[in-house]
Amino acid sequence: MKAHKISLVNAFVLIIFGIWAYVQSDNPSFTALIPVFLGGLLLAFNQQVYRESTKWLTFAVVLTFLAFTGLFMPLIGAISRSDSLSIFRVVTMLATSFIALVFLTRRLILVLRNN
């Protein structure tokens, strides 16, 4: 599968699951919308990732890395609350972010080698 398609799937997962988490929360906070914001940015710049611009591929790798690392604290919180639905949401976002991170990084390395 192509890196831009996986990044697109990851963006949609971050947006949809992030909104779901915000709406389902008993006491929603602005920080719950961070995955939505990062997913929106990934979605907005997906066409440039498709064109394999080094600058935008790098930007997508950084945003995806931020999303991936930022999801560990919500995972710890969901585990401590024994909230299986929250664990499912966060693990799904972590999994898609990790897969997108691997594919985007591999694509960036190949593009950099060819330049």
Coordinates of C-alpha atoms in Angstrom, one line a residue, residues 4-113:
H4 CA -0.2 8.6 1.2
K5 CA -3.1 6.2 1.4
I6 CA -2.1 4.9 4.8
S7 CA -1.6 8.4 6.0
L8 CA -5.1 9.3 4.7
V9 CA -6.6 6.3 6.6
N10 CA -4.6 7.4 9.7
A11 CA -5.9 10.9 9.4
F12 CA -9.5 9.7 9.2
V13 CA -9.1 7.4 12.2
L14 CA -7.5 10.2 14.3
I15 CA -10.4 12.5 13.4
I16 CA -13.3 10.1 13.8
F17 CA -12.0 8.3 16.9
G18 CA -10.8 11.6 18.4
I19 CA -14.3 13.2 18.0
W20 CA -15.9 10.0 19.3
A21 CA -13.6 10.1 22.4
Y22 CA -14.5 13.8 23.0
V23 CA -18.2 13.2 22.7
Q24 CA -18.2 10.1 24.9
S25 CA -16.2 11.8 27.7
D26 CA -18.0 12.6 30.9
N27 CA -15.8 15.7 31.3
P28 CA -14.4 16.6 27.8
S29 CA -11.3 18.7 27.6
F30 CA -9.7 20.6 24.8
T31 CA -6.7 18.2 24.9
A32 CA -9.0 15.3 23.8
L33 CA -9.2 17.1 20.4
I34 CA -5.5 17.1 19.7
P35 CA -5.8 13.9 17.6
V36 CA -8.6 15.5 15.7
F37 CA -6.4 18.5 15.0
L38 CA -3.4 16.4 13.9
G39 CA -5.6 14.2 11.8
G40 CA -7.0 17.4 10.1
L41 CA -3.5 18.6 9.3
L42 CA -2.6 15.2 7.9
L43 CA -5.7 15.2 5.8
A44 CA -5.1 18.8 4.6
F45 CA -1.6 18.0 3.4
N46 CA -2.2 14.5 2.0
Q47 CA -2.1 15.7 -1.6
Q48 CA 1.5 17.0 -1.1
V49 CA 2.4 13.7 0.5
Y50 CA 1.0 12.0 -2.6
R51 CA 3.3 14.2 -4.7
E52 CA 6.2 13.0 -2.5
S53 CA 7.5 16.4 -1.7
T54 CA 10.4 16.0 0.7
K55 CA 9.2 18.9 2.9
W56 CA 5.6 17.6 3.2
L57 CA 6.7 14.0 3.7
T58 CA 8.9 15.2 6.6
F59 CA 6.0 17.2 8.0
A60 CA 3.7 14.2 7.8
V61 CA 6.3 12.0 9.6
V62 CA 6.6 14.6 12.4
L63 CA 2.9 15.0 12.8
T64 CA 2.3 11.3 12.8
F65 CA 5.1 10.8 15.3
L66 CA 3.5 13.5 17.5
A67 CA 0.2 11.7 17.3
F68 CA 1.7 8.3 18.0
T69 CA 3.7 9.5 21.1
G70 CA 0.9 11.7 22.4
L71 CA -1.5 8.8 22.6
F72 CA 0.4 6.9 25.3
M73 CA -0.8 9.1 28.1
P74 CA -4.5 8.6 27.2
L75 CA -3.8 4.8 26.9
I76 CA -2.4 4.8 30.4
G77 CA -5.4 6.7 31.7
A78 CA -7.8 4.4 29.9
I79 CA -6.1 1.3 31.3
S80 CA -6.1 2.8 34.9
R81 CA -9.9 3.4 34.5
S82 CA -10.4 -0.1 33.1
D83 CA -12.4 1.5 30.3
S84 CA -12.3 -1.1 27.5
L85 CA -14.0 1.2 24.9
S86 CA -11.4 3.9 25.5
I87 CA -8.6 1.4 25.3
F88 CA -9.9 0.1 22.0
R89 CA -10.1 3.7 20.6
V90 CA -6.6 4.6 21.7
V91 CA -5.0 1.4 20.6
T92 CA -6.6 1.7 17.2
M93 CA -5.3 5.2 16.8
L94 CA -1.9 4.0 18.0
A95 CA -1.9 1.1 15.6
T96 CA -2.8 3.2 12.5
S97 CA -0.3 5.9 13.5
F98 CA 2.5 3.4 13.9
I99 CA 1.8 1.8 10.6
A100 CA 1.5 5.2 8.9
L101 CA 4.8 6.3 10.6
V102 CA 6.6 3.2 9.2
F103 CA 5.3 3.7 5.7
L104 CA 5.9 7.5 5.6
T105 CA 9.4 7.1 7.0
R106 CA 10.3 4.4 4.5
R107 CA 8.9 6.6 1.7
L108 CA 10.8 9.7 2.9
I109 CA 14.1 7.7 3.0
L110 CA 13.5 6.5 -0.6
V111 CA 12.7 10.0 -1.8
L112 CA 15.8 11.4 -0.1
R113 CA 18.0 8.7 -1.6

